[in-house]
Amino acid sequence: MNWQEVLDRSSLFLLQLTNGLTLGSIYALIAVGYTMVYGVLELINFAHGEVYMMGAFIAYHLVSVYDVPFFAAFAIALVICSAFGIFLEYFAYRPLRDARRLVALISAIGMSIFLQNLALIIWGAQQKSFPYKKLPSLFSSMAFTLGDINLSYLQVFIFLLSVVLMFVLHYIIRHTKTGMAMRAIAQDAKAASLMGINLNRVISFTFAAGSFLGAVAGVLVGVYYNAIWPTMGYMAGIKAFAAAVLGGIGSVPGAILGGTILGVAEAFGAGYISSAYRDGIAYAIMILVLIFKPAGLLGKSVVQRR
Amino acid sequence: MKMLYIRVFILLAVVFSLLPLDLFAQDSIRLPVVSPYTGGLASFGEGVKNGAMLKAEEINASGGINGRKIEIQMEDDLCEPKEASNVATRVANNKDVVIVIGHLCSSATLAALPIYKKAELVAITPASTNPSIGKSSGYYFRTVYQDEFQGAFLARYAVEVMKFKKIAIFYEVNDYSMGLKTAFVQEAQKRGVTIIGEEAYTSATTDFTPQLAKFKIMKPDALFIPGYAPQGTLIINQATKLGMKVSFFGADGLDDVIMLSNKNAEGLLVTTPFLAEAAGGSAKAFIEVYTKKYGKEPNWFAANTYDAVGIAAEAIAKAGANRQKIRQYMVAINSPEKAYKGVTGSTYFDKYGDCLKPAFIKVIKDGQWGSAKEQLK
């Protein structure tokens, strides 16, 4: 092996690693939304992927139709999606809170199908992309180039924004009253409400925060891959769900870890093993982890939970 | 007693209102046109629809087929094999249908093919180019070239005109893409080109960076994308974002307006069966009428479907509304003298139902599709 080959191989490795980390931070952002809702309600919010899709579409609509500057559109999309998360819980899950868990799950799937079709009616089936002239020009330039390795500002932005948001979330959960209430509800909802915690308000907050992060991921993906379409939430939602399960559903650090692992595994799987089986590789990892560690990487074991 | 009459009357009214309208309009001939009309390839389908409608209107305006009006029945197969076989079964079971136009995607056509064959129903595809379609039926005809020709043509162009030496291929896992790739590789290798890498993707993916990163290290002169436009535009974008400096080229599946909104696609070369600039006399009139009616120039799907509907109408007119007779009529269009002369040139079929049609090279220049400077003779 001559030095050129070594150089090529190591640059390929680094390229795949940066791709994987970018993808992983997006999965992590979505996965956190699943895991937070599961933590407080023990409900898998299958409409979460659709909130992610809505985020991308709203930002796209604002930028391309109303000429709103990108970052302002980004912020508005986040606010709308957070409100939408609260709305979703209020209409689709709250009336069913005391019903069996399967009922709420069906409601979630129904909501997901409804939202996909709503987007199909509003925006049509064709793939949309942000008009490149209206995106910050920084996004298409390189932050760092060394030989064949390069890193775009957009990749750096996605990665840093995800990390910052995760720290903020961690702070909220660990060091604020609302966060404490969330943790209390996760342990025992009935006892928490007996202690005077306003269950509805905390659950609404959880949905708002989860949807906020989901919408961040949606807009970032829309810009990064330049493709937005009504069923984009389906695959992303399933992957992020797998990431949440991999990390241990209900655990926020687990979702972050799971998302990152899944993203990197996908990039390396597609890059080194076979690109046609990339999704299979991601799921195979999830299955393997669950066989040996059924509660996920950072999940609590069932005995401790109940 | 009076109540009974009223009840019977209401019952009859309900029954009649439930009957399909065409029971009373027996004289119109239904022509199913199958294509994706929604989903990622909807803009291809729009051309199919407009081309078919325009031809049908013209036929009806000049008296229809032996006095019977032709009625286009659009069927959506979403470019999915599963959906295509559902649609094909429904169409084939309708005894009033004597000939079908469709499908668009090769994978969809190959899924529908055995169903039409069993029903002894002739189908004309305006767009499916996979080589095995003609060879495995006997009931399938096409108004478009097939990929053994297109692939070889593109390989010749890449070598003779573009002088590419090292080519990487990024193909989709479907019949169109893989058939085209095989034909291209065969001819390119014969001409001394090195195919330095092949990678695959599925239509559901939007992240192509892991495969592109591999290509980047290999440093090809050009990247060949024998896929469809929605993925093609993403691939070109992501390759540019990765800092790849290569020429991109593809085939007729990339020939779509979606490419024009992608500034990184400037200079993209594709093959196409229909080029407005190279079109003959009758095509000029077609382009003019079409552009006036729909507010945009016809794409190749519109032109090929326009001719396919023309052939179907002529077959029904000359052979009668009978599946077997129509097949005999179609098989007999087998020489240049008997050819159907349409806007895409003259169409006649070889023993497989394939036809010889020219291909052209298009390029994106200043955000517009146009004829490439050099065409192969």
PDB file of C-alpha atoms in Angstrom, chain B residues 24-152:
ATOM      1  CA  PHE B  24     -75.832   5.608 -22.275  1.00  0.00           C
ATOM      2  CA  ALA B  25     -72.847   6.895 -24.204  1.00  0.00           C
ATOM      3  CA  GLN B  26     -72.016   3.578 -25.854  1.00  0.00           C
ATOM      4  CA  ASP B  27     -70.506   5.188 -28.882  1.00  0.00           C
ATOM      5  CA  SER B  28     -67.301   6.518 -27.274  1.00  0.00           C
ATOM      6  CA  ILE B  29     -64.126   4.421 -27.273  1.00  0.00           C
ATOM      7  CA  ARG B  30     -62.218   4.294 -24.020  1.00  0.00           C
ATOM      8  CA  LEU B  31     -58.473   4.479 -24.227  1.00  0.00           C
ATOM      9  CA  PRO B  32     -56.628   3.934 -20.924  1.00  0.00           C
ATOM     10  CA  VAL B  33     -53.406   5.933 -20.604  1.00  0.00           C
ATOM     11  CA  VAL B  34     -51.328   4.641 -17.697  1.00  0.00           C
ATOM     12  CA  SER B  35     -48.516   6.693 -16.171  1.00  0.00           C
ATOM     13  CA  PRO B  36     -47.503   8.160 -12.839  1.00  0.00           C
ATOM     14  CA  TYR B  37     -49.643  11.289 -12.519  1.00  0.00           C
ATOM     15  CA  THR B  38     -48.833  11.953  -8.870  1.00  0.00           C
ATOM     16  CA  GLY B  39     -45.706  11.382  -6.820  1.00  0.00           C
ATOM     17  CA  GLY B  40     -42.127  12.172  -7.699  1.00  0.00           C
ATOM     18  CA  LEU B  41     -42.527  11.729 -11.448  1.00  0.00           C
ATOM     19  CA  ALA B  42     -45.723  13.769 -11.770  1.00  0.00           C
ATOM     20  CA  SER B  43     -44.124  16.206 -14.187  1.00  0.00           C
ATOM     21  CA  PHE B  44     -43.365  13.351 -16.610  1.00  0.00           C
ATOM     22  CA  GLY B  45     -46.997  12.292 -16.216  1.00  0.00           C
ATOM     23  CA  GLU B  46     -48.195  15.794 -16.988  1.00  0.00           C
ATOM     24  CA  GLY B  47     -46.557  15.533 -20.413  1.00  0.00           C
ATOM     25  CA  VAL B  48     -48.180  12.138 -20.969  1.00  0.00           C
ATOM     26  CA  LYS B  49     -51.584  13.518 -20.012  1.00  0.00           C
ATOM     27  CA  ASN B  50     -51.323  16.676 -22.109  1.00  0.00           C
ATOM     28  CA  GLY B  51     -50.010  14.824 -25.148  1.00  0.00           C
ATOM     29  CA  ALA B  52     -52.792  12.222 -24.943  1.00  0.00           C
ATOM     30  CA  MET B  53     -55.536  14.802 -24.400  1.00  0.00           C
ATOM     31  CA  LEU B  54     -54.336  16.965 -27.267  1.00  0.00           C
ATOM     32  CA  LYS B  55     -54.287  14.056 -29.728  1.00  0.00           C
ATOM     33  CA  ALA B  56     -57.684  12.815 -28.564  1.00  0.00           C
ATOM     34  CA  GLU B  57     -59.197  16.281 -28.989  1.00  0.00           C
ATOM     35  CA  GLU B  58     -57.796  16.542 -32.488  1.00  0.00           C
ATOM     36  CA  ILE B  59     -59.124  13.101 -33.412  1.00  0.00           C
ATOM     37  CA  ASN B  60     -62.554  13.933 -32.000  1.00  0.00           C
ATOM     38  CA  ALA B  61     -62.636  17.303 -33.739  1.00  0.00           C
ATOM     39  CA  SER B  62     -62.091  15.587 -37.074  1.00  0.00           C
ATOM     40  CA  GLY B  63     -64.920  13.132 -36.562  1.00  0.00           C
ATOM     41  CA  GLY B  64     -63.458  10.587 -34.120  1.00  0.00           C
ATOM     42  CA  ILE B  65     -62.719   6.963 -35.010  1.00  0.00           C
ATOM     43  CA  ASN B  66     -65.279   5.908 -37.636  1.00  0.00           C
ATOM     44  CA  GLY B  67     -67.716   8.311 -36.039  1.00  0.00           C
ATOM     45  CA  ARG B  68     -67.069   7.189 -32.462  1.00  0.00           C
ATOM     46  CA  LYS B  69     -65.453   9.623 -30.077  1.00  0.00           C
ATOM     47  CA  ILE B  70     -62.258   8.663 -28.280  1.00  0.00           C
ATOM     48  CA  GLU B  71     -62.185   9.128 -24.527  1.00  0.00           C
ATOM     49  CA  ILE B  72     -58.874   9.176 -22.635  1.00  0.00           C
ATOM     50  CA  GLN B  73     -59.062   7.354 -19.314  1.00  0.00           C
ATOM     51  CA  MET B  74     -56.115   8.308 -17.144  1.00  0.00           C
ATOM     52  CA  GLU B  75     -54.823   5.620 -14.782  1.00  0.00           C
ATOM     53  CA  ASP B  76     -52.205   6.407 -12.152  1.00  0.00           C
ATOM     54  CA  ASP B  77     -49.565   3.738 -11.437  1.00  0.00           C
ATOM     55  CA  LEU B  78     -47.249   5.966  -9.329  1.00  0.00           C
ATOM     56  CA  CYS B  79     -44.276   4.385 -11.150  1.00  0.00           C
ATOM     57  CA  GLU B  80     -44.624   1.459  -8.713  1.00  0.00           C
ATOM     58  CA  PRO B  81     -44.649  -2.146  -9.980  1.00  0.00           C
ATOM     59  CA  LYS B  82     -47.247  -3.170  -7.380  1.00  0.00           C
ATOM     60  CA  GLU B  83     -49.644  -0.387  -8.335  1.00  0.00           C
ATOM     61  CA  ALA B  84     -48.945  -0.981 -12.030  1.00  0.00           C
ATOM     62  CA  SER B  85     -50.102  -4.598 -11.824  1.00  0.00           C
ATOM     63  CA  ASN B  86     -53.284  -3.532 -10.016  1.00  0.00           C
ATOM     64  CA  VAL B  87     -54.079  -0.996 -12.706  1.00  0.00           C
ATOM     65  CA  ALA B  88     -53.194  -3.459 -15.479  1.00  0.00           C
ATOM     66  CA  THR B  89     -55.510  -6.111 -14.052  1.00  0.00           C
ATOM     67  CA  ARG B  90     -58.370  -3.630 -13.852  1.00  0.00           C
ATOM     68  CA  VAL B  91     -57.765  -2.384 -17.379  1.00  0.00           C
ATOM     69  CA  ALA B  92     -57.328  -5.854 -18.884  1.00  0.00           C
ATOM     70  CA  ASN B  93     -60.561  -7.119 -17.291  1.00  0.00           C
ATOM     71  CA  ASN B  94     -62.590  -4.375 -18.919  1.00  0.00           C
ATOM     72  CA  LYS B  95     -63.816  -5.981 -22.138  1.00  0.00           C
ATOM     73  CA  ASP B  96     -64.444  -2.588 -23.747  1.00  0.00           C
ATOM     74  CA  VAL B  97     -60.730  -1.818 -23.673  1.00  0.00           C
ATOM     75  CA  VAL B  98     -59.072  -2.951 -26.888  1.00  0.00           C
ATOM     76  CA  ILE B  99     -55.687  -1.231 -26.611  1.00  0.00           C
ATOM     77  CA  VAL B 100     -53.708   0.440 -23.796  1.00  0.00           C
ATOM     78  CA  ILE B 101     -51.197   3.293 -23.753  1.00  0.00           C
ATOM     79  CA  GLY B 102     -48.567   2.933 -21.004  1.00  0.00           C
ATOM     80  CA  HIS B 103     -46.767   2.545 -18.711  1.00  0.00           C
ATOM     81  CA  LEU B 104     -44.029   5.100 -18.215  1.00  0.00           C
ATOM     82  CA  CYS B 105     -41.445   3.518 -15.897  1.00  0.00           C
ATOM     83  CA  SER B 106     -39.806   0.321 -17.124  1.00  0.00           C
ATOM     84  CA  SER B 107     -40.357  -1.451 -13.808  1.00  0.00           C
ATOM     85  CA  ALA B 108     -44.067  -0.644 -14.000  1.00  0.00           C
ATOM     86  CA  THR B 109     -44.288  -1.810 -17.619  1.00  0.00           C
ATOM     87  CA  LEU B 110     -42.524  -5.073 -16.809  1.00  0.00           C
ATOM     88  CA  ALA B 111     -44.979  -5.681 -13.962  1.00  0.00           C
ATOM     89  CA  ALA B 112     -47.985  -5.032 -16.215  1.00  0.00           C
ATOM     90  CA  LEU B 113     -46.610  -6.965 -19.198  1.00  0.00           C
ATOM     91  CA  PRO B 114     -47.651 -10.533 -18.244  1.00  0.00           C
ATOM     92  CA  ILE B 115     -51.153  -9.303 -17.401  1.00  0.00           C
ATOM     93  CA  TYR B 116     -51.715  -7.723 -20.813  1.00  0.00           C
ATOM     94  CA  LYS B 117     -50.154 -10.729 -22.501  1.00  0.00           C
ATOM     95  CA  LYS B 118     -52.552 -13.106 -20.769  1.00  0.00           C
ATOM     96  CA  ALA B 119     -55.487 -10.886 -21.684  1.00  0.00           C
ATOM     97  CA  GLU B 120     -54.197 -10.722 -25.283  1.00  0.00           C
ATOM     98  CA  LEU B 121     -54.348  -6.957 -25.050  1.00  0.00           C
ATOM     99  CA  VAL B 122     -51.994  -4.775 -27.067  1.00  0.00           C
ATOM    100  CA  ALA B 123     -50.145  -2.090 -25.120  1.00  0.00           C
ATOM    101  CA  ILE B 124     -48.029   0.747 -26.509  1.00  0.00           C
ATOM    102  CA  THR B 125     -45.544   2.321 -24.144  1.00  0.00           C
ATOM    103  CA  PRO B 126     -44.480   5.848 -25.036  1.00  0.00           C
ATOM    104  CA  ALA B 127     -41.591   5.872 -22.559  1.00  0.00           C
ATOM    105  CA  SER B 128     -40.355   2.527 -21.173  1.00  0.00           C
ATOM    106  CA  THR B 129     -36.955   1.772 -22.607  1.00  0.00           C
ATOM    107  CA  ASN B 130     -35.804  -1.397 -20.825  1.00  0.00           C
ATOM    108  CA  PRO B 131     -34.529  -3.859 -23.492  1.00  0.00           C
ATOM    109  CA  SER B 132     -36.341  -6.935 -22.143  1.00  0.00           C
ATOM    110  CA  ILE B 133     -39.855  -5.475 -22.603  1.00  0.00           C
ATOM    111  CA  GLY B 134     -40.142  -6.231 -26.305  1.00  0.00           C
ATOM    112  CA  LYS B 135     -38.439  -9.614 -26.109  1.00  0.00           C
ATOM    113  CA  SER B 136     -40.689 -10.975 -23.381  1.00  0.00           C
ATOM    114  CA  SER B 137     -44.124 -10.146 -24.726  1.00  0.00           C
ATOM    115  CA  GLY B 138     -45.471 -10.060 -28.238  1.00  0.00           C
ATOM    116  CA  TYR B 139     -48.248  -7.745 -27.167  1.00  0.00           C
ATOM    117  CA  TYR B 140     -46.010  -4.819 -26.230  1.00  0.00           C
ATOM    118  CA  PHE B 141     -45.028  -2.129 -28.717  1.00  0.00           C
ATOM    119  CA  ARG B 142     -43.238   1.142 -28.135  1.00  0.00           C
ATOM    120  CA  THR B 143     -42.906   4.547 -29.713  1.00  0.00           C
ATOM    121  CA  VAL B 144     -39.565   5.112 -28.018  1.00  0.00           C
ATOM    122  CA  TYR B 145     -36.140   3.614 -28.619  1.00  0.00           C
ATOM    123  CA  GLN B 146     -34.871   0.976 -26.214  1.00  0.00           C
ATOM    124  CA  ASP B 147     -31.866   1.111 -23.931  1.00  0.00           C
ATOM    125  CA  GLU B 148     -29.506  -1.170 -25.838  1.00  0.00           C
ATOM    126  CA  PHE B 149     -29.568   1.654 -28.354  1.00  0.00           C
ATOM    127  CA  GLN B 150     -29.719   4.552 -25.878  1.00  0.00           C
ATOM    128  CA  GLY B 151     -26.923   3.193 -23.677  1.00  0.00           C
ATOM    129  CA  ALA B 152     -24.619   2.571 -26.635  1.00  0.00           C
TER     130      ALA B 152
END
